[in-house]
Short mmCIF file of C-alpha atoms in Angstrom, two decimals:
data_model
loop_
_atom_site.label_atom_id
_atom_site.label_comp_id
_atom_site.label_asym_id
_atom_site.label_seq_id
_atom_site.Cartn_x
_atom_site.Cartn_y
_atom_site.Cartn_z
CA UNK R 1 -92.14 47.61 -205.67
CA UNK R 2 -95.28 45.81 -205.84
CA UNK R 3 -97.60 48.93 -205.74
CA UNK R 4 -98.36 52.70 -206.36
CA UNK R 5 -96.04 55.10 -204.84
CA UNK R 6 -94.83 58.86 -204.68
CA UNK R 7 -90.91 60.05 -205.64
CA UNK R 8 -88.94 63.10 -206.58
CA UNK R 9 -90.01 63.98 -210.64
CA UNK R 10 -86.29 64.12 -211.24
CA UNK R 11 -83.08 65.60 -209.86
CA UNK R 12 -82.85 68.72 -209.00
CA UNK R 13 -81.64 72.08 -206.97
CA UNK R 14 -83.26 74.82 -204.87
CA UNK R 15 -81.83 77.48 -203.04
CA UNK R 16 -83.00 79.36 -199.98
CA UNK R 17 -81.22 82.23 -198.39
CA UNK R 18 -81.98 82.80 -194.38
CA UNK R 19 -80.09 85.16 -192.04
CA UNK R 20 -77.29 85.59 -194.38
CA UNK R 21 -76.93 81.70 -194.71
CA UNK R 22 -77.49 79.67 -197.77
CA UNK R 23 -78.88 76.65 -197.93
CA UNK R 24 -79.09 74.42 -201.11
CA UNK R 25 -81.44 71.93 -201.66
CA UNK R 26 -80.42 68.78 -204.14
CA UNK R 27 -83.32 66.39 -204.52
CA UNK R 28 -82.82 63.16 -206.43
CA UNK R 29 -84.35 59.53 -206.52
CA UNK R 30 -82.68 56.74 -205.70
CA UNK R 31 -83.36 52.83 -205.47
CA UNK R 32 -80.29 51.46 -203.41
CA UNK R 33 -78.47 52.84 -200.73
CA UNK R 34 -75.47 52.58 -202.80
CA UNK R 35 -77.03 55.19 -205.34
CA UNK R 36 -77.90 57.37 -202.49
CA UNK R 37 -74.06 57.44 -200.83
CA UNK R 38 -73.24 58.07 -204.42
CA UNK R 39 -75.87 60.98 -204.33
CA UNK R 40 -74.84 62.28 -201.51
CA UNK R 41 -70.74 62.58 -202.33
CA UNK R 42 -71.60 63.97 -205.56
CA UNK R 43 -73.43 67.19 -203.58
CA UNK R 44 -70.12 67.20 -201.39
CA UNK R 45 -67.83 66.88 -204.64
CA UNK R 46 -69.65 69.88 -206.50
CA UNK R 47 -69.60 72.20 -203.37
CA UNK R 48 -66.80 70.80 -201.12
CA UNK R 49 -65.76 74.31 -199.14
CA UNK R 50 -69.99 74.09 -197.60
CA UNK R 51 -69.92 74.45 -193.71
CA UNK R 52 -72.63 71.27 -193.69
CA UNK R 53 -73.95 68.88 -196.03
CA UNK R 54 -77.18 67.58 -194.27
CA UNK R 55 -79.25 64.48 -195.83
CA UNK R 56 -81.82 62.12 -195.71
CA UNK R 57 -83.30 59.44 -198.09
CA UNK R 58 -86.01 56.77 -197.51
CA UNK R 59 -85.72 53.71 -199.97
CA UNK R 60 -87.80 50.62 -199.88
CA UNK R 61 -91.68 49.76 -200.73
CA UNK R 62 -92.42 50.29 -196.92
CA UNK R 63 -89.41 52.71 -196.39
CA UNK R 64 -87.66 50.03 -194.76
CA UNK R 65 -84.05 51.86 -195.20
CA UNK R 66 -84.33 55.83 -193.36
CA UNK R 67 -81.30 57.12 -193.15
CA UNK R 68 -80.30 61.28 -192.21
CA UNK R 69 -77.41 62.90 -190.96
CA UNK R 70 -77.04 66.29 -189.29
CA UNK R 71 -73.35 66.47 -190.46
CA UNK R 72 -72.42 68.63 -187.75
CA UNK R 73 -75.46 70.71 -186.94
CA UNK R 74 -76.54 70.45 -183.47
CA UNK R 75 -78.22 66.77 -183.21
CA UNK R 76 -81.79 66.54 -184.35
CA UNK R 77 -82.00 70.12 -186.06
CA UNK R 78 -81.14 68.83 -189.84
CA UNK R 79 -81.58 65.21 -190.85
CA UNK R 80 -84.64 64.62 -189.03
CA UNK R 81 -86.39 67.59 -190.50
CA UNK R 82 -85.04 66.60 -194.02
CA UNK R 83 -86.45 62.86 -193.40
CA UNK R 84 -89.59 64.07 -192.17
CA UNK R 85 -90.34 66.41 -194.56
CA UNK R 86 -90.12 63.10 -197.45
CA UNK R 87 -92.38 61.18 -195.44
CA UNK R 88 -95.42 64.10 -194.42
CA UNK R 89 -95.31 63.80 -198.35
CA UNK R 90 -94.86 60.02 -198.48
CA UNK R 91 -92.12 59.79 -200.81
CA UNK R 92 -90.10 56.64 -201.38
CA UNK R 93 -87.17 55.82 -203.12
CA UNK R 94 -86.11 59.74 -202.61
CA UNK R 95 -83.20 61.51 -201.27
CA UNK R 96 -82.37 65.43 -200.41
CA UNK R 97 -78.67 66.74 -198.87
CA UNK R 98 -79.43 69.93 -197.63
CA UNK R 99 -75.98 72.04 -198.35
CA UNK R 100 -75.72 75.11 -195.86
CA UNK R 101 -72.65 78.05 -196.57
CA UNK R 102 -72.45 79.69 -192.76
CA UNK R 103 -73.91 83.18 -193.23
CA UNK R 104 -72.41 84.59 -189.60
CA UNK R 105 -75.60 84.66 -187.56
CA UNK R 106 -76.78 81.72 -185.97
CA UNK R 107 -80.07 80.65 -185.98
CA UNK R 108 -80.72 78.73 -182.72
CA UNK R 109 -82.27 74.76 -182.63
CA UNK R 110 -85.85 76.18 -183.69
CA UNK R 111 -84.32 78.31 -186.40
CA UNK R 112 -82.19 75.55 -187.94
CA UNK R 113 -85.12 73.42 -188.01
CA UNK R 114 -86.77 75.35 -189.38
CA UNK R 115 -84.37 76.21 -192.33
CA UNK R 116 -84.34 72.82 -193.16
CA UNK R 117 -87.31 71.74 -193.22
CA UNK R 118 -88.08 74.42 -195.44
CA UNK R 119 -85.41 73.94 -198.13
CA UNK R 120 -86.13 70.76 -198.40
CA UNK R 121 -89.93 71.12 -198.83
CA UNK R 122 -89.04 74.15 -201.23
CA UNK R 123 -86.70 71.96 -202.99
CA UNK R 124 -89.20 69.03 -203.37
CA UNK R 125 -91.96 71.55 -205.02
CA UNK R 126 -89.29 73.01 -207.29
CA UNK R 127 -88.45 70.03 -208.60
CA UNK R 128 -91.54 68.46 -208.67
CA UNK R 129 -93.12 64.88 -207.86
CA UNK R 130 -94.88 62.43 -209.57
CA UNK R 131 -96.58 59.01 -208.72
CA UNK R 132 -95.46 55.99 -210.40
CA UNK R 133 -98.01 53.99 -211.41
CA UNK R 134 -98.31 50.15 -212.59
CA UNK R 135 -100.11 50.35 -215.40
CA UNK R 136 -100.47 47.08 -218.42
CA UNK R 137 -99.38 48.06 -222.40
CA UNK R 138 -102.52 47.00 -224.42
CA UNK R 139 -101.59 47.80 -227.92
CA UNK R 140 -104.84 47.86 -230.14
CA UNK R 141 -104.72 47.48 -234.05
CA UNK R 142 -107.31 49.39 -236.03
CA UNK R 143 -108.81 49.70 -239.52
CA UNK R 144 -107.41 53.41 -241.11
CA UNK R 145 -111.06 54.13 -241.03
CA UNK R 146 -111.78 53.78 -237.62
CA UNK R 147 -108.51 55.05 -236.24
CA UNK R 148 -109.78 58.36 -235.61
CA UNK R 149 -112.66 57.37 -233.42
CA UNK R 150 -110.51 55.34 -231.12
CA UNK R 151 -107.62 58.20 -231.22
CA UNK R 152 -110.93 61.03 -229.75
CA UNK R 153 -111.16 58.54 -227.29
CA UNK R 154 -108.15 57.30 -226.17
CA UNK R 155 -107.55 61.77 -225.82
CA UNK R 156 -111.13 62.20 -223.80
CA UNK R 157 -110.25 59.76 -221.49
CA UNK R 158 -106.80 60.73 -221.02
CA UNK R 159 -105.59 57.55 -221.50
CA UNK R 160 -101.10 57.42 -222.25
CA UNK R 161 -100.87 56.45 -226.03
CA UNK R 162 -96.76 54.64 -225.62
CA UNK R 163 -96.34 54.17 -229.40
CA UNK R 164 -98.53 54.82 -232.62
CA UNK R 165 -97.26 52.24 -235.88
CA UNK R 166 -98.71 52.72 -239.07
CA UNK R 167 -98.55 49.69 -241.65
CA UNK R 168 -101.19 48.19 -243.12
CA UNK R 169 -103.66 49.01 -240.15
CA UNK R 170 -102.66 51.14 -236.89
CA UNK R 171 -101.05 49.31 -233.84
CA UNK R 172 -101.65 51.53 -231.13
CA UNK R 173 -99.74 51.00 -227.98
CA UNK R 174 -101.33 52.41 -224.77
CA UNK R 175 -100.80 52.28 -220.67
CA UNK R 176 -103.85 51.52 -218.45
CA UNK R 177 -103.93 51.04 -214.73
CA UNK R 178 -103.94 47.83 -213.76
CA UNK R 179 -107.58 47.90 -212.22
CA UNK R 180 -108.91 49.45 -215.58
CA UNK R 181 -107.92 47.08 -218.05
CA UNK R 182 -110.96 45.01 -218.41
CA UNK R 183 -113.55 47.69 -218.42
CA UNK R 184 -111.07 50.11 -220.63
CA UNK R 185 -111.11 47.10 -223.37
CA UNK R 186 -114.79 46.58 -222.65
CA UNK R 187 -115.33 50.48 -223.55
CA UNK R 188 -113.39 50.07 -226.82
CA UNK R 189 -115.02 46.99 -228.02
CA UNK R 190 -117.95 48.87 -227.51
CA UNK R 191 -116.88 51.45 -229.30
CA UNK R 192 -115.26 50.20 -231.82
CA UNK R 193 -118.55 47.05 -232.50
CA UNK R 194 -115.24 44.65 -231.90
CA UNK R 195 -113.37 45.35 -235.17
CA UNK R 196 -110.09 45.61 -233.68
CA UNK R 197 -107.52 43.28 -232.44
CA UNK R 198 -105.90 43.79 -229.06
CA UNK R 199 -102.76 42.57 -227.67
CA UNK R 200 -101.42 42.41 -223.86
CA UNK R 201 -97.98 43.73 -223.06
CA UNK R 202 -96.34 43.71 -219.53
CA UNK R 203 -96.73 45.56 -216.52
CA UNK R 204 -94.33 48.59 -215.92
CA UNK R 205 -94.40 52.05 -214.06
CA UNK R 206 -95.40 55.26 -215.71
CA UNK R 207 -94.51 58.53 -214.18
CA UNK R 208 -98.16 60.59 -213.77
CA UNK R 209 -97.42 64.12 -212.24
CA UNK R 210 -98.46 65.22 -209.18
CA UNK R 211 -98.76 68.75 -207.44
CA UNK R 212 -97.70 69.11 -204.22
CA UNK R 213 -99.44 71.79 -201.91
CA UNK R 214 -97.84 74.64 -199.61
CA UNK R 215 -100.26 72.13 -196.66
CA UNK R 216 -97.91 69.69 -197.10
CA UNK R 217 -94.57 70.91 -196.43
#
């Protein structure tokens, strides 16, 4: 991906219990549709005597790829409500299989959809989100003596420190989003009256967390 985007923190499980039936939320991120297939039998592997194993996953920059599957549930009342519960929180590259153990009461089209939409959502703040962000590695190197200014601010302005080496001077190795990097190195030369060296690395995603609110489920 070429910008800023929203995915599942990391994989992970949730479990909801309504009218005697259980349903179990995996969440996971994925990049391919192979690793979501993959996903997805894994679920079916670890609990293979569930009554349904409903999914969905989005996967692309644009969410090009939406796949869902009700799995047997009456059509419309599982898959879709998985897949649009991802998107109302515009998460890409994501995945959730929705595992539901028949509790003896049925729950009518509203009800299922309902149940759902719900584990899912439930799962997705369990596990948690994050956005991943495109940020360049600057690593700055810094007289002993004036390592401890730059350290306060590199802390105030809650900038990622990536790496701290200490040799002869200190190399420190830091992650700025991409639209900050001039004025972030204009701020330290600043600070630091230009006695430092700096040094730009590439540009790769860091994970910044993100809460998700009850509004958005």
């Amino acid at each position: 991906m070429e910008t800023d985007y929203l995915t599942i923190k990391e994989a992970g499980q949730h479990e909801l219990e309504i009218k005697k039936s259980r349903f179990i939320a995996d969440v996971g991120r994925v990049t391919t549709e192979e690793e979501a297939q993959a996903f997805i039998a894994g679920v079916i592997g670890r609990e293979p005597k569930a009554t349904h194993h409903c999914w969905a996953y989005v996967l692309g920059e644009h969410d090009e790829i939406q796949r869902e599957s009700d799995n047997g549930e009456p059509s419309g009342t599982a898959g879709v409500p998985i897949l649009t519960v991802l998107k109302r929180n515009e998460l890409h590259n994501a995945i959730t299989v929705v595992t539901r153990y028949f509790g003896g009461i049925k729950l009518g089209a509203g009800g299922l959809i309902r149940a759902y939409s719900n584990a899912t959502s439930t799962g997705v703040e369990a596990t948690g989100v994050v956005r991943l962000v495109r940020q360049r590695e600057l690593t700055l190197t810094v007289s002993y003596p004036l390592y401890d200014r730059l350290a306060h601010y590199l802390t105030e302005n809650a900038i990622s420190v990536l790496d701290t080496a200490y040799t002869d001077a200190v190399a420190v190795t830091i992650a700025v989003d991409l639209d900050a990097v001039t004025t972030t190195q204009e701020a330290i030369t600043n600070l630091l009256s230009n006695q430092f060296t700096v040094k730009e690395g590439p540009v790769a995603y860091h994970e910044v967390p993100v809460e998700i609110h009850a509004s958005n489920r």
